[in-house]
Short mmCIF file of C-alpha atoms and ligand atoms in Angstrom, two decimals:
data_model
loop_
_atom_site.label_atom_id
_atom_site.label_comp_id
_atom_site.label_asym_id
_atom_site.label_seq_id
_atom_site.Cartn_x
_atom_site.Cartn_y
_atom_site.Cartn_z
CA UNK A 222 6.12 7.94 -21.30
CA UNK A 223 4.59 9.52 -24.36
CA UNK A 224 1.09 9.01 -25.61
CA UNK A 225 -0.63 9.19 -28.88
CA UNK A 226 -0.09 12.84 -29.44
CA UNK A 227 3.54 12.52 -28.27
CA UNK A 228 2.81 14.29 -25.00
CA UNK A 229 4.17 13.04 -21.71
CA UNK A 230 1.01 12.62 -19.47
CA UNK A 231 2.51 13.04 -16.06
CA UNK A 232 1.62 15.50 -13.52
CA UNK A 233 4.76 17.50 -14.36
CA UNK A 234 3.61 17.80 -17.95
CA UNK A 235 1.06 20.77 -17.30
CA UNK A 236 0.62 21.12 -20.99
CA UNK A 237 -1.07 17.76 -21.23
CA UNK A 238 -3.96 18.68 -19.12
CA UNK A 239 -4.55 21.94 -20.96
CA UNK A 240 -4.91 20.54 -24.53
CA UNK A 241 -8.32 20.35 -25.85
CA UNK A 242 -8.89 17.33 -28.15
CA UNK A 243 -10.16 18.16 -31.62
CA UNK A 244 -13.12 15.87 -32.27
CA UNK A 245 -14.52 14.68 -35.57
CA UNK A 246 -18.18 14.30 -36.14
CA UNK A 247 -17.84 10.65 -35.49
CA UNK A 248 -16.29 11.16 -31.83
CA UNK A 249 -17.54 8.77 -29.20
CA UNK A 250 -18.92 10.35 -26.01
CA UNK A 251 -19.37 9.47 -22.53
CA UNK A 252 -19.39 11.09 -19.13
CA UNK A 253 -20.19 10.79 -15.55
CA UNK A 254 -23.58 11.68 -14.08
CA UNK A 255 -23.54 13.13 -10.59
CA UNK A 256 -24.95 15.91 -8.55
CA UNK A 257 -22.43 17.35 -8.09
CA UNK A 258 -19.98 15.99 -10.62
CA UNK A 259 -17.36 18.52 -10.32
CA UNK A 260 -15.31 16.69 -7.59
CA UNK A 261 -15.21 13.42 -9.67
CA UNK A 262 -11.71 12.15 -11.00
CA UNK A 263 -13.47 10.15 -13.70
CA UNK A 264 -12.94 12.75 -16.48
CA UNK A 265 -9.19 12.87 -15.63
CA UNK A 266 -9.04 9.21 -15.69
CA UNK A 267 -10.86 8.38 -18.92
CA UNK A 268 -9.20 11.50 -20.49
CA UNK A 269 -5.79 10.00 -19.72
CA UNK A 270 -6.71 6.90 -21.57
CA UNK A 271 -8.42 8.66 -24.58
CA UNK A 272 -5.18 10.54 -24.93
CA UNK A 273 -2.89 7.61 -24.61
CA UNK A 274 -4.80 5.65 -27.25
CA UNK A 275 -5.50 8.55 -29.55
CA UNK A 276 -9.17 7.93 -29.60
CA UNK A 277 -11.56 10.22 -31.23
CA UNK A 278 -13.83 10.72 -28.23
CA UNK A 279 -14.40 12.73 -24.98
CA UNK A 280 -15.62 11.73 -21.47
CA UNK A 281 -17.20 14.79 -19.79
CA UNK A 282 -18.70 15.69 -16.19
CA UNK A 283 -22.51 15.67 -16.31
CA UNK A 284 -24.04 17.37 -13.32
CA UNK A 285 -27.59 16.46 -13.14
CA UNK A 286 -30.11 17.30 -10.61
CA UNK A 287 -31.89 14.09 -9.09
CA UNK A 288 -35.24 15.08 -10.17
CA UNK A 289 -34.12 15.48 -13.86
CA UNK A 290 -32.06 12.31 -13.91
CA UNK A 291 -34.31 9.85 -16.06
CA UNK A 292 -34.86 12.65 -18.50
CA UNK A 293 -31.15 13.59 -18.61
CA UNK A 294 -30.17 9.90 -19.32
CA UNK A 295 -32.72 9.41 -22.07
CA UNK A 296 -31.47 12.74 -23.82
CA UNK A 297 -27.81 11.40 -23.61
CA UNK A 298 -28.82 8.36 -25.53
CA UNK A 299 -30.66 10.50 -27.98
CA UNK A 300 -27.73 12.81 -28.40
CA UNK A 301 -25.55 9.67 -29.35
CA UNK A 302 -23.61 9.03 -26.15
CA UNK A 303 -22.32 5.57 -25.94
CA UNK A 304 -22.90 5.40 -22.09
CA UNK A 305 -22.13 7.07 -18.81
CA UNK A 306 -20.81 6.37 -15.36
CA UNK A 307 -23.36 7.01 -12.59
CA UNK A 308 -22.18 8.50 -9.03
CA UNK A 309 -23.88 9.87 -6.08
CA UNK A 310 -26.68 10.39 -5.60
CA UNK A 311 -27.98 8.55 -8.71
CA UNK A 312 -26.71 5.08 -8.30
CA UNK A 313 -30.01 3.60 -7.06
CA UNK A 314 -32.16 5.72 -9.43
CA UNK A 315 -30.28 4.43 -12.31
CA UNK A 316 -31.94 1.06 -12.01
CA UNK A 317 -35.25 2.60 -13.09
CA UNK A 318 -33.99 3.92 -16.35
CA UNK A 319 -32.37 0.59 -17.55
CA UNK A 320 -34.03 -1.86 -19.90
CA UNK A 321 -31.68 -4.63 -18.79
CA UNK A 322 -29.59 -4.76 -15.41
CA UNK A 323 -26.72 -7.06 -15.06
CA UNK A 324 -26.65 -9.47 -12.15
CA UNK A 325 -23.58 -7.77 -10.50
CA UNK A 326 -25.76 -4.45 -10.27
CA UNK A 327 -28.59 -6.33 -8.69
CA UNK A 328 -26.26 -7.79 -6.22
CA UNK A 329 -24.57 -4.47 -5.53
CA UNK A 330 -28.06 -2.73 -5.25
CA UNK A 331 -26.62 0.05 -7.37
CA UNK A 332 -25.79 0.82 -11.10
CA UNK A 333 -22.61 2.65 -11.79
CA UNK A 334 -22.22 1.97 -15.49
CA UNK A 335 -24.71 2.58 -18.26
CA UNK A 336 -24.33 1.58 -21.94
CA UNK A 337 -26.72 2.95 -24.60
CA UNK A 338 -27.02 0.10 -26.93
CA UNK A 339 -27.61 0.42 -30.89
CA UNK A 340 -31.15 -0.79 -30.49
CA UNK A 341 -32.08 2.09 -28.32
CA UNK A 342 -32.20 0.24 -24.94
CA UNK A 343 -30.17 1.19 -21.81
CA UNK A 344 -28.13 -1.50 -20.05
CA UNK A 345 -26.85 -0.99 -16.50
CA UNK A 346 -24.10 -2.73 -14.69
CA UNK A 347 -22.04 -2.25 -11.53
CA UNK A 348 -18.25 -2.48 -11.84
CA UNK A 349 -17.19 -1.55 -8.18
CA UNK A 350 -16.93 -5.18 -7.04
CA UNK A 351 -14.75 -6.02 -10.13
CA UNK A 352 -12.68 -2.88 -9.44
CA UNK A 353 -12.13 -3.96 -5.89
CA UNK A 354 -10.94 -7.56 -6.70
CA UNK A 355 -8.91 -6.32 -9.50
CA UNK A 356 -7.19 -3.69 -7.37
CA UNK A 357 -6.33 -6.19 -4.63
CA UNK A 358 -5.11 -8.75 -7.24
CA UNK A 359 -2.90 -6.18 -8.75
CA UNK A 360 -1.29 -5.03 -5.41
CA UNK A 361 -1.07 -8.50 -3.93
CA UNK A 362 -0.75 -11.00 -6.88
CA UNK A 363 -0.72 -14.01 -4.51
CA UNK A 364 -4.00 -13.01 -2.83
CA UNK A 365 -7.10 -15.32 -3.55
CA UNK A 366 -10.57 -14.47 -2.34
CA UNK A 367 -11.08 -18.14 -1.35
CA UNK A 368 -7.83 -18.32 0.71
CA UNK A 369 -9.35 -17.26 4.03
CA UNK A 370 -12.09 -15.32 5.89
CA UNK A 371 -12.71 -11.50 5.48
CA UNK A 372 -13.75 -8.74 7.83
CA UNK A 373 -15.51 -5.77 6.32
CA UNK A 374 -16.02 -2.55 8.33
CA UNK A 375 -19.17 -0.75 7.26
CA UNK A 376 -22.48 -1.65 5.59
CA UNK A 377 -23.12 1.20 3.19
CA UNK A 378 -23.19 1.26 -0.63
CA UNK A 379 -19.57 0.27 -1.15
CA UNK A 380 -19.76 -2.40 1.50
CA UNK A 381 -22.41 -4.01 -0.47
CA UNK A 382 -20.65 -4.19 -3.71
CA UNK A 383 -17.52 -5.36 -2.16
CA UNK A 384 -19.09 -8.07 0.08
CA UNK A 385 -21.12 -9.44 -2.93
CA UNK A 386 -17.80 -9.55 -5.04
CA UNK A 387 -16.00 -11.26 -2.20
CA UNK A 388 -18.81 -13.92 -1.66
CA UNK A 389 -19.12 -14.39 -5.51
CA UNK A 390 -15.32 -14.91 -5.75
CA UNK A 391 -15.33 -17.50 -3.23
CA UNK A 392 -14.60 -15.93 0.15
CA UNK A 393 -15.39 -18.80 2.62
CA UNK A 394 -16.50 -16.61 5.37
CA UNK A 395 -17.31 -12.74 5.59
CA UNK A 396 -18.01 -10.82 8.70
CA UNK A 397 -19.56 -7.28 8.63
CA UNK A 398 -18.88 -5.02 11.48
CA UNK A 399 -20.77 -1.72 11.34
CA UNK A 400 -21.71 1.14 13.79
CA UNK A 401 -25.33 0.62 13.02
CA UNK A 402 -25.65 -3.12 13.55
CA UNK A 403 -28.99 -3.28 12.19
CA UNK A 404 -27.90 -2.13 8.63
CA UNK A 405 -25.16 -4.70 8.59
CA UNK A 406 -27.83 -7.42 9.40
CA UNK A 407 -30.03 -6.40 6.68
CA UNK A 408 -27.20 -6.26 4.33
CA UNK A 409 -26.12 -9.83 5.27
CA UNK A 410 -29.62 -11.04 5.05
CA UNK A 411 -30.14 -9.66 1.66
CA UNK A 412 -26.95 -11.05 0.28
CA UNK A 413 -27.15 -14.40 1.90
CA UNK A 414 -24.49 -17.01 1.93
CA UNK A 415 -21.30 -17.29 4.04
CA UNK A 416 -21.86 -13.93 5.66
CA UNK A 417 -22.51 -12.84 9.23
CA UNK A 418 -22.46 -9.83 11.48
CA UNK A 419 -20.25 -9.16 14.66
CA UNK A 420 -20.03 -6.29 17.15
CA UNK A 421 -16.23 -6.70 17.28
CA UNK A 422 -14.01 -7.60 14.24
CA UNK A 423 -12.84 -11.24 14.50
CA UNK A 424 -9.23 -10.18 13.26
CA UNK A 425 -7.31 -13.28 14.57
CA UNK A 426 -8.72 -15.39 11.79
CA UNK A 427 -8.94 -12.85 9.05
CA UNK A 428 -7.04 -13.11 5.71
CA UNK A 429 -8.44 -9.86 4.59
CA UNK A 430 -9.61 -6.64 6.28
CA UNK A 431 -11.47 -3.96 4.42
CA UNK A 432 -12.54 -0.45 5.41
CA UNK A 433 -15.54 0.68 3.68
CA UNK A 434 -16.62 3.30 6.03
CA UNK A 435 -15.64 6.95 5.46
CA UNK A 436 -13.51 7.03 8.59
CA UNK A 437 -9.86 7.86 7.73
CA UNK A 438 -11.07 10.15 4.99
CA UNK A 439 -9.50 13.60 4.90
CA UNK A 440 -11.62 15.75 7.37
CA UNK A 441 -12.93 12.43 9.04
CA UNK A 442 -11.67 10.90 12.33
CA UNK A 443 -9.37 8.04 11.86
CA UNK A 444 -10.50 4.59 12.09
CA UNK A 445 -9.67 3.13 15.47
CA UNK A 446 -8.81 -0.58 15.00
CA UNK A 447 -5.99 -2.44 16.76
CA UNK A 448 -4.31 -4.42 13.90
CA UNK A 449 -2.24 -6.67 16.43
CA UNK A 450 -4.53 -9.75 16.23
CA UNK A 451 -4.31 -10.01 12.39
CA UNK A 452 -2.22 -13.04 11.20
CA UNK A 453 1.04 -12.16 9.42
CA UNK A 454 -0.18 -12.77 5.96
CA UNK A 455 -3.20 -10.75 6.16
CA UNK A 456 -4.10 -8.02 3.60
CA UNK A 457 -5.57 -4.78 4.70
CA UNK A 458 -7.52 -2.71 2.17
CA UNK A 459 -8.97 0.84 2.59
CA UNK A 460 -11.49 1.99 0.11
CA UNK A 461 -10.78 5.72 1.19
CA UNK A 462 -8.04 7.17 -1.21
CA UNK A 463 -7.87 10.89 0.13
CA UNK A 464 -5.19 10.66 1.51
CA UNK A 465 -3.63 7.78 -0.38
CA UNK A 466 -2.18 6.31 2.82
CA UNK A 467 -4.67 6.47 5.62
CA UNK A 468 -3.73 5.89 9.24
CA UNK A 469 -5.28 2.32 8.87
CA UNK A 470 -2.95 1.56 5.96
CA UNK A 471 0.12 3.26 7.62
CA UNK A 472 -0.55 1.03 10.68
CA UNK A 473 -0.81 -2.01 8.51
CA UNK A 474 2.61 -1.27 6.81
CA UNK A 475 4.21 -0.78 10.11
CA UNK A 476 3.15 -4.24 11.08
CA UNK A 477 4.62 -5.48 7.81
CA UNK A 478 1.22 -6.42 6.41
CA UNK A 479 0.19 -5.88 2.69
CA UNK A 480 -1.65 -2.65 2.39
CA UNK A 481 -3.89 -1.70 -0.44
CA UNK A 482 -5.25 1.84 -1.06
CA UNK A 483 -8.64 2.78 -2.53
CA UNK A 484 -7.12 4.39 -5.67
CA UNK A 485 -6.58 1.06 -7.38
CA UNK A 486 -10.32 0.38 -7.10
CA UNK A 487 -11.26 3.70 -8.62
CA UNK A 488 -9.05 2.96 -11.52
CA UNK A 489 -9.98 -0.63 -12.26
CA UNK A 490 -13.73 -0.09 -11.94
CA UNK A 491 -13.53 2.37 -14.77
CA UNK A 492 -12.13 -0.10 -17.23
CA UNK A 493 -15.15 -2.12 -18.28
CA UNK A 494 -17.10 1.17 -19.16
CA UNK A 495 -14.19 2.64 -21.22
CA UNK A 496 -13.75 -0.75 -23.11
CA UNK A 497 -17.54 -0.79 -24.14
CA UNK A 498 -17.92 2.91 -25.10
CA UNK A 499 -14.66 3.43 -26.74
CA UNK A 500 -13.65 0.09 -28.03
CA UNK A 501 -10.22 -0.33 -26.36
CA UNK A 502 -9.30 -2.32 -23.33
CA UNK A 503 -7.49 0.26 -21.22
CA UNK A 504 -4.68 -0.56 -18.73
CA UNK A 505 -3.93 0.50 -15.12
CA UNK A 506 -0.40 1.36 -14.70
CA UNK A 507 1.99 3.59 -12.81
CA UNK A 508 1.64 6.65 -15.19
CA UNK A 509 -2.16 6.38 -14.91
CA UNK A 510 -2.00 6.24 -11.12
CA UNK A 511 0.21 9.10 -10.94
CA UNK A 512 -1.74 11.18 -13.20
CA UNK A 513 -5.00 10.58 -11.36
CA UNK A 514 -3.39 10.80 -8.01
CA UNK A 515 -1.97 14.36 -8.77
CA UNK A 516 -3.22 16.52 -5.86
CA UNK A 517 -4.19 13.89 -3.50
CA UNK A 518 -2.42 14.14 -0.21
CA UNK A 519 -0.13 11.12 0.19
CA UNK A 520 -0.84 10.77 3.91
CA UNK A 521 -2.89 12.28 6.84
CA UNK A 522 -1.37 15.51 8.18
N1 LIG B 269 -12.17 3.48 -3.87
C1 LIG B 269 -13.18 3.64 -4.44
O1 LIG B 269 -13.32 3.43 -5.74
C2 LIG B 269 -14.47 3.91 -3.70
C3 LIG B 269 -15.70 3.47 -4.19
C4 LIG B 269 -16.84 3.80 -3.37
C5 LIG B 269 -16.79 4.37 -2.00
N2 LIG B 269 -15.45 4.70 -1.71
C6 LIG B 269 -15.29 5.24 -0.42
O2 LIG B 269 -15.68 4.40 0.71
C7 LIG B 269 -16.36 5.15 1.66
C8 LIG B 269 -17.78 4.73 2.00
O3 LIG B 269 -18.63 4.96 0.82
P1 LIG B 269 -20.14 4.54 0.77
O4 LIG B 269 -20.63 4.87 -0.51
O5 LIG B 269 -20.20 3.11 1.08
O6 LIG B 269 -20.76 5.46 1.97
P2 LIG B 269 -22.16 5.11 2.65
O7 LIG B 269 -23.07 4.29 1.92
O8 LIG B 269 -22.63 6.48 3.16
O9 LIG B 269 -21.71 4.23 4.01
C9 LIG B 269 -20.87 4.89 4.85
C10 LIG B 269 -20.36 3.87 5.88
O10 LIG B 269 -19.39 4.45 6.86
C11 LIG B 269 -19.95 4.27 8.30
N3 LIG B 269 -19.58 5.48 8.93
C12 LIG B 269 -19.76 6.74 8.54
N4 LIG B 269 -19.37 7.61 9.59
C13 LIG B 269 -19.00 6.75 10.69
C14 LIG B 269 -18.39 6.92 11.92
N5 LIG B 269 -18.27 8.32 12.41
N6 LIG B 269 -18.33 6.02 12.62
C15 LIG B 269 -18.45 4.77 12.31
N7 LIG B 269 -18.95 4.52 10.90
C16 LIG B 269 -19.20 5.36 10.13
C17 LIG B 269 -21.55 4.13 7.95
O11 LIG B 269 -22.01 3.50 9.20
P3 LIG B 269 -23.57 3.56 9.61
O12 LIG B 269 -24.18 2.54 8.81
O13 LIG B 269 -23.58 3.50 10.98
O14 LIG B 269 -24.04 5.14 9.07
C18 LIG B 269 -21.51 3.19 6.73
O15 LIG B 269 -21.23 1.86 7.02
C19 LIG B 269 -16.12 6.54 1.30
O16 LIG B 269 -15.05 7.04 1.89
C20 LIG B 269 -15.93 6.63 -0.10
O17 LIG B 269 -15.26 7.63 -0.63
C21 LIG B 269 -14.34 4.43 -2.33
#
């Protein structure tokens, strides 16, 4: 595939990664606020789309210390940035700088996408839940949130966004299982609706199993869960994407179950921000996936 500048944006095309875009004075700017920000794959992801669509713009890493966060965000708006993504440790702090917060961000308890509006105000939203749902729909087109109950392992920040998205999409029953049970109970109470907490995952009736813990990530112990009780049509999703195929997903595939890795969520959650800042609806496809996945181990050693 070639993109706007006639360059093949595949991992083999080392040239692509080394070309600096030449911006005009009208260039649209966005970036990712984090501390640190160097590990983020978002500049690579948005950079691919900018290049593909031939957009006069740039998306850059913005490392900002927590104590300077609010000041930095306001400065970006003053400097003409269109917006920014927000990652750890700023996702909660980002609420305070927003003049308007979308319902998805309130439900998720975090802002991951800021838009600097023309009237000088700042709008915050959260696209993690959207990215999660879209990634499962892309990988398993027949999947419907309302088709059956779901089990979610974990009760941290990503669990909250995913749980809220599943409930809002019509999941009839959601069970949280977490090492620290009290945290799961607090989350269930806050979200409300068809959500409960269990000590052991009720897999025999689950249409969906989602790992939102960091277990299975490179350098972490694997997630110890026996998938045998899962019904045949169940879908298994792991938010972890380093490695791409975690031991959990390998076990799901070995049982013939649909297995969805965390990279798709990362790619899809970026789409709404890109569309707002750069004015083009970007697509998630194999070329983007390969480009962003370059260097991520395919499976655990
Ligand atoms: N694919 C994506 O786009 C995407 C987006 C966001 C996050 N993620 C991934 O999702 C994972 C979680 O992120 P997060 O932001 O939700 O983190 P977080 O808020 O720190 O929550 C971590 C969760 O993992 C559990 N946990 C950690 N170590 C554990 C252990 N040794 N045994 C059992 N449970 C353990 C925690 O349980 P306790 O409550 O008991 O501590 C908690 O439920 C990370 O791997 C992250 O990379 C992926």
